[in-house]
Coordinates of C-alpha atoms in Angstrom, one line a residue:
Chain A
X1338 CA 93.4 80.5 118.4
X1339 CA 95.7 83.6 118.1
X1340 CA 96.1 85.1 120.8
X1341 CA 99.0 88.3 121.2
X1342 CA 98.5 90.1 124.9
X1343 CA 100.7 93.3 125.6
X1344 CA 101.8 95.0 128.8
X1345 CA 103.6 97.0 130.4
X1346 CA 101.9 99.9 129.2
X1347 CA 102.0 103.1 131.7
X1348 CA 102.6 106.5 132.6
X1349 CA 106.1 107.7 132.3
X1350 CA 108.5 111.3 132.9
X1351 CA 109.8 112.7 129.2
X1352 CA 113.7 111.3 128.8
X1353 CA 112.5 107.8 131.3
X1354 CA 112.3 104.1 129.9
X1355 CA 109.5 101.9 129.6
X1356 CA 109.6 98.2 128.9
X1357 CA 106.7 96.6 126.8
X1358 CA 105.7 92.7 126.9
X1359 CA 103.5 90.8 124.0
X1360 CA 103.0 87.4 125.3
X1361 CA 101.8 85.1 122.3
X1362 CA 100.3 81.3 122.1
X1363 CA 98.1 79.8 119.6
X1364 CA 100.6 79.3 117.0
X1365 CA 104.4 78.6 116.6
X1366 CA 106.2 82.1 117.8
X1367 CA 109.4 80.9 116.3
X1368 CA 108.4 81.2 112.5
X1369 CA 106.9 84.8 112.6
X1370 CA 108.3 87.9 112.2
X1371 CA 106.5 90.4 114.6
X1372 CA 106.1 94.2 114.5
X1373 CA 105.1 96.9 117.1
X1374 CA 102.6 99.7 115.6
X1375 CA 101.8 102.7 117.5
X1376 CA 98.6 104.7 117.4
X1377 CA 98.6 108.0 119.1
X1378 CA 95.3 109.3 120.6
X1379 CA 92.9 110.2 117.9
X1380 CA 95.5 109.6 115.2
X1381 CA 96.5 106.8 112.8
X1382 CA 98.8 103.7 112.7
X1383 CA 102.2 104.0 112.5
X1384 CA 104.7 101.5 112.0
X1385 CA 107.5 101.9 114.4
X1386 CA 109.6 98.2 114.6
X1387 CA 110.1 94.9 113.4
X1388 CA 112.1 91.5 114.1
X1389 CA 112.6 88.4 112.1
X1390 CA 112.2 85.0 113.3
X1391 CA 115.2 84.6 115.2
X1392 CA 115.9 88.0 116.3
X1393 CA 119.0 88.9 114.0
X1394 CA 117.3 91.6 112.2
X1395 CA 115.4 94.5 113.6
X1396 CA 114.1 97.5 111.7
X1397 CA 112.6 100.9 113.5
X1398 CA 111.3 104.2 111.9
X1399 CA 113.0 107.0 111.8
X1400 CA 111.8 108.5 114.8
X1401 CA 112.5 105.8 117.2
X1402 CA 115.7 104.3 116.1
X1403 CA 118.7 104.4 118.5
X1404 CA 116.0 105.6 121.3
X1405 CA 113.8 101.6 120.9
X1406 CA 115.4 98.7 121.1
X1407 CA 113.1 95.1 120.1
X1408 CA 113.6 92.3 121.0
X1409 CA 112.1 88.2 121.3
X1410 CA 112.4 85.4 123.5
X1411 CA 111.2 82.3 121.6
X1412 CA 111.7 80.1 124.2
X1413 CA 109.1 82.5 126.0
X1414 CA 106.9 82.9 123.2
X1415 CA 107.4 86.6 124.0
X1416 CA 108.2 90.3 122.1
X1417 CA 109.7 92.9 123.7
X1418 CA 110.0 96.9 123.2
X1419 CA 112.3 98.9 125.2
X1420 CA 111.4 102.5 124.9
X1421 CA 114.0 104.8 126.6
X1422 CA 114.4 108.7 126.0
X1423 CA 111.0 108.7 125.9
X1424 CA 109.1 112.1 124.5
X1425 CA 105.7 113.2 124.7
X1426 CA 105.4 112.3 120.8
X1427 CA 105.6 108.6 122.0
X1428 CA 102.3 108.7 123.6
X1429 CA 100.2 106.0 121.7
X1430 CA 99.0 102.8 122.1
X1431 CA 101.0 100.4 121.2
X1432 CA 100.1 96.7 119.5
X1433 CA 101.9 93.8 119.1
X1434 CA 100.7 92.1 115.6
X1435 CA 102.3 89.1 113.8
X1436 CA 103.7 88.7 109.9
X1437 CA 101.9 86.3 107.8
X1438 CA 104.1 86.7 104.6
X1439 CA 104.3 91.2 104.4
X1440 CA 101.0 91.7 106.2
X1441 CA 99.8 91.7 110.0
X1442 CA 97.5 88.8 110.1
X1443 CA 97.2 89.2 113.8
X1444 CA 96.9 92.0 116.7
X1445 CA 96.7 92.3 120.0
X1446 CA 94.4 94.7 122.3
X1447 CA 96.8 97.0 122.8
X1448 CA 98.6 98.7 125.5
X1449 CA 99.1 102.5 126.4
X1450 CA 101.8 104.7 126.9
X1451 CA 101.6 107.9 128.2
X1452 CA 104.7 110.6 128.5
X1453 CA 104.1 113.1 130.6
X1454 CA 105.4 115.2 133.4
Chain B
X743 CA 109.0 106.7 105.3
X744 CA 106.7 109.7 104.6
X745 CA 102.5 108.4 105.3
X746 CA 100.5 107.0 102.5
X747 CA 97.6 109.0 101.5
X748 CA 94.0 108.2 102.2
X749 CA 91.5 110.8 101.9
X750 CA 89.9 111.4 105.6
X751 CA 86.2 110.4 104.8
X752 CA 84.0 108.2 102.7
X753 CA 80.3 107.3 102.6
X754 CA 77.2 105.6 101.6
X755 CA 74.2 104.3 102.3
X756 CA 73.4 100.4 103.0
X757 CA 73.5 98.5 100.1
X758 CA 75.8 101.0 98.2
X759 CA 79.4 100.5 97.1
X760 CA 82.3 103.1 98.1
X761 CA 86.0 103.2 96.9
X762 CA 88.4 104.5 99.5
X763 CA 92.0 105.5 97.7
X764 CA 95.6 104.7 99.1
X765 CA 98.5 106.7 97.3
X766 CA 101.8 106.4 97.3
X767 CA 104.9 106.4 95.4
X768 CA 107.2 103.9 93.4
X769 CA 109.1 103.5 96.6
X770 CA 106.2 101.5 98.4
X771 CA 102.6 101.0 97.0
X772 CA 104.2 100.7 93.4
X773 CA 106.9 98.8 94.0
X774 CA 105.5 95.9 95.6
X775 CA 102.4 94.0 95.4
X776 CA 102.6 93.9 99.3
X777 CA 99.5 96.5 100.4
X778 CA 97.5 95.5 103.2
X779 CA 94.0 97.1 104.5
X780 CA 92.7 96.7 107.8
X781 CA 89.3 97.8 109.8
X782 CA 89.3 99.3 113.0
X783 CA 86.1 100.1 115.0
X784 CA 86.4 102.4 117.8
X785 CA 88.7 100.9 120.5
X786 CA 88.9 98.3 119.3
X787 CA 92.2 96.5 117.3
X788 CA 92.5 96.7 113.8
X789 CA 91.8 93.7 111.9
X790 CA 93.1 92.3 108.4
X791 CA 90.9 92.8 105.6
X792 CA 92.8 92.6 102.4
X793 CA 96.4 91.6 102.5
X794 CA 98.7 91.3 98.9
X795 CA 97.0 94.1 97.2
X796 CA 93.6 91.8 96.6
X797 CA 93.7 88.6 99.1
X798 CA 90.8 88.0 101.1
X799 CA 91.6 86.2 104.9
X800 CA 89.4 83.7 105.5
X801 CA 86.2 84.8 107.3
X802 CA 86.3 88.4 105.3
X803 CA 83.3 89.0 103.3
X804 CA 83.3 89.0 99.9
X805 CA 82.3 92.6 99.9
X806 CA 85.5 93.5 100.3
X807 CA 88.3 93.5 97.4
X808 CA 91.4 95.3 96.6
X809 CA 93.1 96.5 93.7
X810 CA 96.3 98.3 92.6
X811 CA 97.0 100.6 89.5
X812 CA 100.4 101.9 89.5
X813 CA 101.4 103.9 92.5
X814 CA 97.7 103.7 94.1
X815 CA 95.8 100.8 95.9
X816 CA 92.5 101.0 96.7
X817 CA 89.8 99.0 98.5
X818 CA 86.0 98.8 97.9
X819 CA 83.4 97.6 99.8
X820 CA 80.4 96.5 98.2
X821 CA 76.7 95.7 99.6
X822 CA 77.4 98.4 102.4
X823 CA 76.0 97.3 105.9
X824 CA 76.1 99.3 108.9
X825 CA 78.7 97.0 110.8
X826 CA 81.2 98.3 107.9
X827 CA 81.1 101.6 109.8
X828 CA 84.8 101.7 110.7
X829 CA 88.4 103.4 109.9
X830 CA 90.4 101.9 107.2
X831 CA 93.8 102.0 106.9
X832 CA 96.3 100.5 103.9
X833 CA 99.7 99.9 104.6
X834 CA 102.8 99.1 102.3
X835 CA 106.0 97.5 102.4
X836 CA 108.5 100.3 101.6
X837 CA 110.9 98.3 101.5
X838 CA 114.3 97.5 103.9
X839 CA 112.1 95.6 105.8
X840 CA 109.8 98.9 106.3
X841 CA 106.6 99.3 106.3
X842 CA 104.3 102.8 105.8
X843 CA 100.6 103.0 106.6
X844 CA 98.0 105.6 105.3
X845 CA 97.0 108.2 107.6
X846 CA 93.4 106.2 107.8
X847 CA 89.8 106.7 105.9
X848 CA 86.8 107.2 108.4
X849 CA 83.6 105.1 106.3
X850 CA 80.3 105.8 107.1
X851 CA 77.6 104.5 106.6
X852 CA 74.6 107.1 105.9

C-alpha cells in the first residue's frame, strides 16, 4: 500500500523558512517523479513544484520560484520543500502526491503551514 | 500558469447524471491529452478519479468518465449517489514540466 506522510508543517513569522518532509514506502521511491500542491484555507489546488526521479530537474510556479527550493533523498525514500521568505499568501496545506505517467496517482494527508506574525 | 476554469457549483439528484466543465487553452487542456480529475471530501485528500483525459484507476466506478473536445475537458458522473457529494478539480499538464489545476467544482447532491 501507498503510503506518502508529510511534516513539518507549522506556524511561522512572514520572511522565516520552513522545512517540509514527505516520507514514502509502499512502492519504489526511486522511479516516481513527485510534486508538492498547496491548498489555501477554503480555496483550491495549486500546483507549486515538481522533481524527477533522480532529482536533476525541479519545476516551481511562478510564485514560489527562487523563494522554494525541492528536493529528494532516495536513499531515504523521502521529499523535501524548503520554503524560505515565506508570505502570508503561502498559508495552505500542503500535500505531497506521486506521478504515475502526468497525473498524481497518490496523496498524502497533508500538512499545514501557517504565516503569520 | 493562469487557473483552469471550472464553474463553482453543480447538482443533481440521486440517480441523475451531471457534467462539470474544465476550460482551458491550447497551452494546456488542448495541447495534451494529459487532464486529470480528482474528488475531495471535506478534509480529506484529494483522490484520482480520471487521469489521461478518460482513464479510469482501478477501484473508480464506472460512473465516472471523462472527455475532451478541443480546449475543454469535462467529467460526468453518472447514477449520482450521495457519497459523490464532493469538490472536483481537473488539472493539466501545461507544459515545461508544469502543471495547472481548475479553481474546483463543488457537486451536490440534491
Amino acid at each position: 500500500e501507498v503510503q506518502l506522510v508529510e511534516s513539518g508543517g507549522g506556524l511561522v513569522q512572514p520572511g522565516g523558512s520552513l522545512r517540509l518532509s514527505c516520507a514514502a514506502s509502499g512502492f519504489t521511491f526511486s522511479y516516481h517523479w513527485m510534486t508538492w500542491v498547496r491548498q489555501a484555507p477554503g480555496k483550491g489546488l495549486e500546483w507549486v513544484a515538481s522533481i524527477n526521479q533522480d532529482g536533476s530537474g525541479n519545476y516551481f510556479v511562478d510564485s514560489v520560484r527562487g523563494r522554494f527550493t525541492i528536493s529528494r533523498d532516495n536513499a531515504k525514500n523521502s521529499l523535501y520543500l524548503q520554503m524560505n521568505s515565506l508570505r502570508a499568501e503561502d498559508t495552505a496545506v500542503y500535500y505531497c502526491a506521486r506521478h504515475v505517467t502526468y497525473d498524481y496517482a497518490d496523496w498524502g494527508q497533508g500538512s499545514l503551514v501557517t504565516v503569520s506574525s | 500558469q493562469s487557473a483552469l476554469t471550472q464553474p463553482p457549483s453543480a447538482s443533481g439528484s440521486p440517480g441523475q447524471s451531471v457534467t462539470i466543465s474544465c476550460t482551458g487553452t491550447s497551452s494546456d487542456v488542448g495541447g495534451y491529452n494529459y487532464v486529470s480529475w480528482y474528488q475531495q471530501h471535506p478534509g480529506k485528500a484529494p483522490k484520482l478519479m480520471i487521469s489521461e483525459v478518460s482513464k479510469r484507476p482501478s477501484g473508480v466506478p464506472d460512473r465516472f468518465s471523462g472527455s475532451k473536445s478541443g480546449n475543454m475537458a469535462s467529467l460526468t458522473v453518472s447514477g449520482l449517489q450521495p457519497e459523490d457529494e464532493a469538490d472536483y478539480y481537473c488539472c493539466s499538464y501545461a507544459g515545461s514540466n508544469s502543471w495547472v489545476f481548475g479553481g474546483g467544482t463543488k457537486l451536490t447532491v440534491l
